[in-house]
Each structure stands twice: as structure tokens, then as C-alpha cells.
Amino acid sequence: MKATALAHPNIALVKYWGKRDDALILPHQSSLSLTLAPMSVTTTVEFGVAADQVEINGHVSKGSERERVLRLLDALRAEGRQALGPARVVSRGDFPMAAGLASSAAGFAALAVAARAAAELPADPKSASVLSRLGSGSACRSVQGGFCEWQRGERADGADSYAVQRFDAGHWPELRMVVAILDRGEKEVKSRDGMKHTVDTSPYYPAWVKDAEAEVPRARDIIARRDLEALGDLCERNAWRMHATSFAADPPLSYMSAATLGLIQHLREHRKKGIPVWFTLDAGPNPVLLTDAAHEVAAEALARACGALDVVRCVPGGDAVLRTEHLF
Ligand code: 2P0
């Protein structure tokens, strides 16, 4: 009853921003992301040990981090096909320092895939996606590679709220995502708190939900024909609108810094000069630049010229996979 899995992070092209159920992590709207290589998280799970213990990146987990892991394991244990007992979990990420990408999506995707395998359940991306969602919403989009769509679902129990792969990593191999680290600091407001505050207080929130849901099929069509310019325009528009809902919260919430806005301004100048580069922005000040293989060097140079302390170049990543080497 021991298994190990490796999963990659993902970056949303159409963002998830706000829950309709905080406990089950059910979103108000669907979202669509690209799984990113080369960064990954590897997690080993073993059931049937003396007591639950969780270790992430060499530290014993406590508080909410431990609770999130146990919540996911409890859901699996409650399925009750066989008595699984307490579990030992060891997880390790290979993210470069301050990669600017949250490792939680990759971490919970790897945990779900490893825990299901340790429980001797058959490989099933849908069930693993539902399970990983209980740790972190965006994790459900990291169970598979390439372009994954998290369908919001309708059911109150969340059984129909999971991600499906629309295109695998080989569909658009020359696509590039370049993370520009403008600020290495911890953000003041975590995504989970920021999205809740926005849902609760922003008068723009209903408009966001309607608009984002409508953007998902448009993004799918654009990705099908590999139209970089159209995808760049859609990504930027969706990022602006996600942040606009937060600007309109009470009190207002801004994840952008002066440096973020400076870089965005430069992108426009670069596009006028014919360099195909666009941005997206999660709940933090560090933009992720969308471009192609022929222009990733130019995108990195642009990021550094705008003050980036670090730059991480990413390519489309593959599915979460089981590994035969365990971490303990
Ligand atoms: C996304 N983000 O779609 C959006 C865009 C941040 C901005 O998913 O509360 O760590 O664990 O479900 O998944 C980050 O939020 O939040 C996120 P929880 P999560 O990628």
C-alpha cells in the first residue's frame, strides 16, 4: 500500500476565481490551463503505518497545510473499499527558488494520484482530479498534461467538478510560458482569502463568472487552431477581468505592483515592434509571459529589462505519472 507520483504545475489561461462551496472547493465558473514542465513535485504515500505523518520539502507539516493533506486522504479513506489506516506522506518539489508558481497544484495532483495507487485503485484521471480538488482547486487541472479544462459542474457533492484534458502536451509543443519574477516576497493576501473576499464584496463578481464561463469554449477553439495572437489577447483580457473583480472588492484588493504595470506597458510596445508576447497574472505581482519558442529569448530579455530578478522558462508539460522509486 505504497506508491509515488510526479506531477507538474499549471498556469490558467482562463482563471478560476471564486468558490460556490468553500469546503468542497467547487468553483463558480469553469477554467482552462496549460500544464507546465520542467518543474514537478514528487509525492510518496504509504497507508497502514502507525499514525498520519506529513512531510513537505524536508519539514513536518503542521496547521492548515497538514489539514489539507489529511482532508484529501480522509475522502479516500471514507470511500471504504478497504481499511487503509493512517498514512505517511513525503513530498518534494524541484521548483527553482522563487519560481513564482505555486507548487500546491502539482503537490496535490501528485498526492491524489499516489494515494489512489497506494489504495490499490485503478488509474483514473477523473477520480484523481476530483480527489486532488479537495486539496487545492487548481490541482485538479494538474492530473493531466497539456491543456486541461476544469468543468465547474452542477452537483452539490462535487462529483462532476473535475478537469478534462482537451489537448495533450504534443498539440502545441512550441508554445512557451516565461515566468518573470519581479518580487520574491510572500503575497499579503493568499489566493484562497482573496477570492473569497472578492466573491463576498465585489459588485463585479457576477459579471466575471458569466464572462469567464463564456471564454472557456473560445479558448478551446483558439488552442485547437494554435492561434497564438488570439490566445494572447484572450489570456490578457481574462487576467485583466479577474483582477478587475478584485479591484472592485471592498476594501479593494490589488495583486499588481508598479513593476507589474511597467512590464505590461512594455509588452504592448514590443508587440507593436512585431514580437509576439502577451501576459497572464495570477494572485501575485509576477506576470507569466505567453510566447513561442522562437521568441522566448526576447521575452526573457524583456522581463529582465523590466526588472525581473529571475526568469523561469516553461514548456507544455505531461500527465502526472507513477514512479517506481519512492521517497522513503
Ligand atoms: C487559477 N488561481 O486558475 C487561479 C488564478 C490563482 C489565480 O487557482 O483555495 O491555490 O486551494 O482552491 O487553487 C490559486 O488558487 O486555491 C488559483 P484553492 P488555489 O490558477
Tab-separated table of C-alpha atoms in Angstrom, residues 109-249:
chain	number	residue	atom	x	y	z
A	109	ALA	CA	-2.205	16.338	-8.009
A	110	ALA	CA	0.792	14.108	-7.182
A	111	LEU	CA	-0.736	13.317	-3.772
A	112	ALA	CA	-4.082	12.279	-5.274
A	113	VAL	CA	-2.500	10.068	-7.939
A	114	ALA	CA	-0.092	8.449	-5.450
A	115	ALA	CA	-2.755	7.973	-2.748
A	116	ARG	CA	-5.162	6.282	-5.170
A	117	ALA	CA	-2.414	3.950	-6.363
A	118	ALA	CA	-1.362	3.187	-2.765
A	119	ALA	CA	-5.013	2.346	-2.049
A	120	GLU	CA	-4.803	-0.091	-4.985
A	121	LEU	CA	-7.397	1.813	-7.019
A	122	PRO	CA	-7.058	1.735	-10.808
A	123	ALA	CA	-5.545	4.722	-12.642
A	124	ASP	CA	-8.448	7.056	-13.449
A	125	PRO	CA	-7.748	10.730	-14.247
A	126	LYS	CA	-11.316	11.788	-13.489
A	127	SER	CA	-11.360	10.297	-9.971
A	128	ALA	CA	-7.846	11.604	-9.277
A	129	SER	CA	-8.916	15.078	-10.451
A	130	VAL	CA	-11.966	15.085	-8.136
A	131	LEU	CA	-9.777	13.935	-5.235
A	132	SER	CA	-6.971	16.442	-5.852
A	133	ARG	CA	-9.516	19.287	-5.959
A	134	LEU	CA	-10.166	18.748	-2.231
A	135	GLY	CA	-6.586	19.859	-1.512
A	136	SER	CA	-6.472	22.845	-3.861
A	137	GLY	CA	-8.861	23.792	-6.651
A	138	SER	CA	-6.220	24.363	-9.320
A	139	ALA	CA	-4.682	20.930	-8.553
A	140	CYS	CA	-7.495	19.210	-10.431
A	141	ARG	CA	-6.008	20.683	-13.649
A	142	SER	CA	-2.543	19.163	-12.969
A	143	VAL	CA	-3.553	15.489	-13.060
A	144	GLN	CA	-3.198	15.539	-16.828
A	145	GLY	CA	-0.804	17.294	-19.164
A	146	GLY	CA	-1.328	19.757	-21.976
A	147	PHE	CA	-4.471	21.868	-21.936
A	148	CYS	CA	-6.995	20.928	-19.249
A	149	GLU	CA	-10.448	22.316	-18.659
A	150	TRP	CA	-11.915	22.296	-15.142
A	151	GLN	CA	-15.631	21.957	-15.680
A	152	ARG	CA	-17.442	23.682	-12.822
A	153	GLY	CA	-20.129	21.001	-12.611
A	154	GLU	CA	-23.635	21.343	-11.212
A	155	ARG	CA	-23.864	18.806	-8.417
A	156	ALA	CA	-23.732	19.786	-4.741
A	157	ASP	CA	-21.384	16.894	-3.908
A	158	GLY	CA	-18.762	17.947	-6.474
A	159	ALA	CA	-18.705	14.608	-8.304
A	160	ASP	CA	-18.996	16.411	-11.662
A	161	SER	CA	-16.459	19.161	-10.884
A	162	TYR	CA	-13.145	17.969	-12.335
A	163	ALA	CA	-10.700	18.695	-15.146
A	164	VAL	CA	-10.625	17.012	-18.529
A	165	GLN	CA	-7.727	17.126	-20.960
A	166	ARG	CA	-8.674	18.891	-24.195
A	167	PHE	CA	-5.277	18.695	-25.947
A	168	ASP	CA	-2.143	16.892	-24.851
A	169	ALA	CA	1.308	18.479	-24.471
A	170	GLY	CA	2.272	17.493	-28.019
A	171	HIS	CA	-0.552	19.519	-29.560
A	172	TRP	CA	1.355	22.810	-29.403
A	173	PRO	CA	4.980	21.990	-28.493
A	174	GLU	CA	6.410	25.374	-29.499
A	175	LEU	CA	4.201	27.301	-27.041
A	176	ARG	CA	6.217	28.918	-24.226
A	177	MET	CA	5.424	30.404	-20.816
A	178	VAL	CA	8.095	32.640	-19.301
A	179	VAL	CA	7.664	33.471	-15.603
A	180	ALA	CA	9.003	36.933	-14.717
A	181	ILE	CA	9.886	37.167	-11.020
A	182	LEU	CA	9.567	40.857	-10.227
A	183	ASP	CA	9.087	40.349	-6.495
A	184	ARG	CA	10.224	37.392	-4.371
A	185	GLY	CA	8.185	38.394	-1.307
A	186	GLU	CA	5.276	36.471	0.179
A	187	LYS	CA	1.988	37.889	-1.028
A	188	GLU	CA	-0.083	39.654	1.603
A	189	VAL	CA	-3.404	38.053	0.703
A	190	LYS	CA	-3.468	34.355	-0.192
A	191	SER	CA	-5.485	33.289	-3.248
A	192	ARG	CA	-7.965	31.446	-1.073
A	193	ASP	CA	-8.687	34.546	1.019
A	194	GLY	CA	-8.557	36.959	-1.911
A	195	MET	CA	-11.070	35.038	-3.971
A	196	LYS	CA	-13.445	34.703	-1.015
A	197	HIS	CA	-13.240	38.425	-0.288
A	198	THR	CA	-13.944	39.139	-3.964
A	199	VAL	CA	-16.961	36.803	-4.101
A	200	ASP	CA	-18.348	38.346	-0.899
A	201	THR	CA	-17.852	42.037	-1.668
A	202	SER	CA	-17.207	42.785	-5.355
A	203	PRO	CA	-20.253	44.047	-7.300
A	204	TYR	CA	-18.428	42.979	-10.483
A	205	TYR	CA	-18.246	39.340	-9.417
A	206	PRO	CA	-21.393	38.069	-11.224
A	207	ALA	CA	-20.132	39.647	-14.454
A	208	TRP	CA	-16.776	37.870	-14.018
A	209	VAL	CA	-18.476	34.490	-13.646
A	210	LYS	CA	-20.580	34.948	-16.770
A	211	ASP	CA	-17.682	36.239	-18.845
A	212	ALA	CA	-15.116	33.613	-17.766
A	213	GLU	CA	-17.523	30.763	-18.445
A	214	ALA	CA	-18.066	32.082	-21.981
A	215	GLU	CA	-14.312	32.449	-22.585
A	216	VAL	CA	-13.573	28.750	-21.987
A	217	PRO	CA	-15.062	27.416	-25.268
A	218	ARG	CA	-13.470	30.342	-27.138
A	219	ALA	CA	-10.078	29.452	-25.661
A	220	ARG	CA	-10.617	25.821	-26.636
A	221	ASP	CA	-11.309	26.802	-30.261
A	222	ILE	CA	-8.269	29.085	-30.388
A	223	ILE	CA	-6.000	26.367	-28.948
A	224	ALA	CA	-7.401	23.855	-31.469
A	225	ARG	CA	-6.110	26.056	-34.311
A	226	ARG	CA	-2.928	27.103	-32.433
A	227	ASP	CA	-3.572	30.807	-32.936
A	228	LEU	CA	-1.001	32.483	-30.656
A	229	GLU	CA	-2.227	36.045	-31.199
A	230	ALA	CA	-5.837	35.140	-30.414
A	231	LEU	CA	-4.774	33.149	-27.340
A	232	GLY	CA	-2.593	36.037	-26.142
A	233	ASP	CA	-5.471	38.500	-26.487
A	234	LEU	CA	-7.838	36.161	-24.644
A	235	CYS	CA	-5.331	35.499	-21.828
A	236	GLU	CA	-4.697	39.180	-21.210
A	237	ARG	CA	-8.375	40.068	-21.297
A	238	ASN	CA	-9.201	37.266	-18.838
A	239	ALA	CA	-6.387	38.258	-16.468
A	240	TRP	CA	-7.461	41.921	-16.537
A	241	ARG	CA	-11.044	40.932	-15.776
A	242	MET	CA	-10.083	38.641	-12.893
A	243	HIS	CA	-8.042	41.459	-11.374
A	244	ALA	CA	-10.815	43.989	-12.085
A	245	THR	CA	-13.217	41.999	-9.894
A	246	SER	CA	-10.681	42.234	-7.063
A	247	PHE	CA	-10.024	45.956	-7.594
A	248	ALA	CA	-13.779	46.413	-7.086
A	249	ALA	CA	-13.887	44.436	-3.803
